[in-house]
PDB file of N, CA and C in Angstrom:
ATOM      1  N   MET A   1     -30.366  23.399   4.776  1.00  0.00           N
ATOM      2  CA  MET A   1     -30.033  22.212   4.089  1.00  0.00           C
ATOM      3  C   MET A   1     -29.067  22.303   2.760  1.00  0.00           C
ATOM      4  N   LYS A   2     -29.678  23.027   2.013  1.00  0.00           N
ATOM      5  CA  LYS A   2     -28.893  23.209   0.634  1.00  0.00           C
ATOM      6  C   LYS A   2     -27.751  23.767   0.991  1.00  0.00           C
ATOM      7  N   ASN A   3     -27.051  24.613   1.750  1.00  0.00           N
ATOM      8  CA  ASN A   3     -25.844  24.594   2.519  1.00  0.00           C
ATOM      9  C   ASN A   3     -24.854  23.062   2.459  1.00  0.00           C
ATOM     10  N   GLY A   4     -25.588  22.584   3.185  1.00  0.00           N
ATOM     11  CA  GLY A   4     -24.829  20.992   3.648  1.00  0.00           C
ATOM     12  C   GLY A   4     -24.420  20.379   2.439  1.00  0.00           C
ATOM     13  N   GLN A   5     -25.403  20.572   1.487  1.00  0.00           N
ATOM     14  CA  GLN A   5     -25.221  19.277   0.280  1.00  0.00           C
ATOM     15  C   GLN A   5     -24.502  19.951  -0.921  1.00  0.00           C
ATOM     16  N   GLY A   6     -24.211  21.233  -0.505  1.00  0.00           N
ATOM     17  CA  GLY A   6     -22.980  21.736  -1.308  1.00  0.00           C
ATOM     18  C   GLY A   6     -21.914  21.555  -0.563  1.00  0.00           C
ATOM     19  N   ARG A   7     -21.566  21.732   0.477  1.00  0.00           N
ATOM     20  CA  ARG A   7     -20.371  21.296   1.137  1.00  0.00           C
ATOM     21  C   ARG A   7     -19.890  19.973   0.935  1.00  0.00           C
ATOM     22  N   LEU A   8     -20.897  18.807   0.786  1.00  0.00           N
ATOM     23  CA  LEU A   8     -20.407  17.277   0.916  1.00  0.00           C
ATOM     24  C   LEU A   8     -19.645  17.450   0.211  1.00  0.00           C
ATOM     25  N   PRO A   9     -19.495  17.649  -1.759  1.00  0.00           N
ATOM     26  CA  PRO A   9     -18.751  17.311  -2.732  1.00  0.00           C
ATOM     27  C   PRO A   9     -17.521  17.947  -2.141  1.00  0.00           C
ATOM     28  N   GLN A  10     -17.262  18.669  -1.706  1.00  0.00           N
ATOM     29  CA  GLN A  10     -15.795  19.541  -1.439  1.00  0.00           C
ATOM     30  C   GLN A  10     -15.306  18.514  -0.180  1.00  0.00           C
ATOM     31  N   VAL A  11     -16.209  18.121   0.622  1.00  0.00           N
ATOM     32  CA  VAL A  11     -15.503  17.207   2.022  1.00  0.00           C
ATOM     33  C   VAL A  11     -14.928  15.729   1.315  1.00  0.00           C
ATOM     34  N   LEU A  12     -15.843  15.186   0.580  1.00  0.00           N
ATOM     35  CA  LEU A  12     -15.429  14.340  -0.304  1.00  0.00           C
ATOM     36  C   LEU A  12     -14.123  14.495  -1.051  1.00  0.00           C
ATOM     37  N   ARG A  13     -14.436  15.240  -1.666  1.00  0.00           N
ATOM     38  CA  ARG A  13     -12.985  15.751  -2.358  1.00  0.00           C
ATOM     39  C   ARG A  13     -11.664  15.936  -1.828  1.00  0.00           C
ATOM     40  N   ILE A  14     -12.269  16.514  -0.651  1.00  0.00           N
ATOM     41  CA  ILE A  14     -10.629  16.593   0.382  1.00  0.00           C
ATOM     42  C   ILE A  14     -10.297  15.230   1.104  1.00  0.00           C
ATOM     43  N   GLN A  15     -11.366  14.834   1.313  1.00  0.00           N
ATOM     44  CA  GLN A  15     -10.819  13.308   1.624  1.00  0.00           C
ATOM     45  C   GLN A  15     -10.284  12.397   0.544  1.00  0.00           C
ATOM     46  N   LYS A  16     -10.793  12.720  -0.494  1.00  0.00           N
ATOM     47  CA  LYS A  16      -9.885  11.834  -1.828  1.00  0.00           C
ATOM     48  C   LYS A  16      -8.349  12.578  -1.530  1.00  0.00           C
ATOM     49  N   VAL A  17      -8.061  13.465  -1.821  1.00  0.00           N
ATOM     50  CA  VAL A  17      -6.813  13.893  -1.649  1.00  0.00           C
ATOM     51  C   VAL A  17      -6.149  13.928  -0.550  1.00  0.00           C
ATOM     52  N   TYR A  18      -6.679  13.900   0.746  1.00  0.00           N
ATOM     53  CA  TYR A  18      -5.830  13.571   1.875  1.00  0.00           C
ATOM     54  C   TYR A  18      -5.589  11.703   1.892  1.00  0.00           C
ATOM     55  N   SER A  19      -6.490  10.932   1.581  1.00  0.00           N
ATOM     56  CA  SER A  19      -6.205   9.759   1.528  1.00  0.00           C
ATOM     57  C   SER A  19      -5.113   9.245   0.618  1.00  0.00           C
ATOM     58  N   ARG A  20      -5.080  10.088  -0.863  1.00  0.00           N
ATOM     59  CA  ARG A  20      -3.980  10.034  -1.745  1.00  0.00           C
ATOM     60  C   ARG A  20      -2.674  10.315  -0.939  1.00  0.00           C
ATOM     61  N   HIS A  21      -2.736  11.493  -0.318  1.00  0.00           N
ATOM     62  CA  HIS A  21      -1.550  12.116   0.364  1.00  0.00           C
ATOM     63  C   HIS A  21      -0.906  11.170   1.595  1.00  0.00           C
ATOM     64  N   VAL A  22      -1.823  10.575   2.248  1.00  0.00           N
ATOM     65  CA  VAL A  22      -1.500   9.654   3.381  1.00  0.00           C
ATOM     66  C   VAL A  22      -0.892   8.325   2.749  1.00  0.00           C
ATOM     67  N   ARG A  23      -1.571   7.884   1.438  1.00  0.00           N
ATOM     68  CA  ARG A  23      -0.742   6.490   0.705  1.00  0.00           C
ATOM     69  C   ARG A  23       0.704   6.840   0.262  1.00  0.00           C
ATOM     70  N   PHE A  24       0.756   8.314  -0.091  1.00  0.00           N
ATOM     71  CA  PHE A  24       2.084   8.830  -0.789  1.00  0.00           C
ATOM     72  C   PHE A  24       2.992   8.447   0.375  1.00  0.00           C
ATOM     73  N   LEU A  25       2.639   8.991   1.561  1.00  0.00           N
ATOM     74  CA  LEU A  25       3.517   9.094   2.799  1.00  0.00           C
ATOM     75  C   LEU A  25       4.055   8.024   3.396  1.00  0.00           C
ATOM     76  N   LYS A  26       2.916   6.953   3.173  1.00  0.00           N
ATOM     77  CA  LYS A  26       3.228   5.195   3.802  1.00  0.00           C
ATOM     78  C   LYS A  26       4.121   5.085   2.529  1.00  0.00           C
ATOM     79  N   CYS A  27       4.197   5.569   1.225  1.00  0.00           N
ATOM     80  CA  CYS A  27       4.768   4.693   0.396  1.00  0.00           C
ATOM     81  C   CYS A  27       6.593   5.085   0.571  1.00  0.00           C
ATOM     82  N   LEU A  28       6.493   6.456   1.129  1.00  0.00           N
ATOM     83  CA  LEU A  28       8.090   6.597   1.349  1.00  0.00           C
ATOM     84  C   LEU A  28       8.633   6.307   2.621  1.00  0.00           C
ATOM     85  N   ASN A  29       7.757   5.740   3.832  1.00  0.00           N
ATOM     86  CA  ASN A  29       8.507   5.231   5.129  1.00  0.00           C
ATOM     87  C   ASN A  29       8.431   3.593   4.535  1.00  0.00           C
TER      88      ASN A  29
END
């Protein structure tokens, strides 16, 4: 369970960066 909690912040951070990247691509299109 401890490992899962430690991974959560990383996943959220990746999701944030990914969503930002998708937004950037949408702006280009």
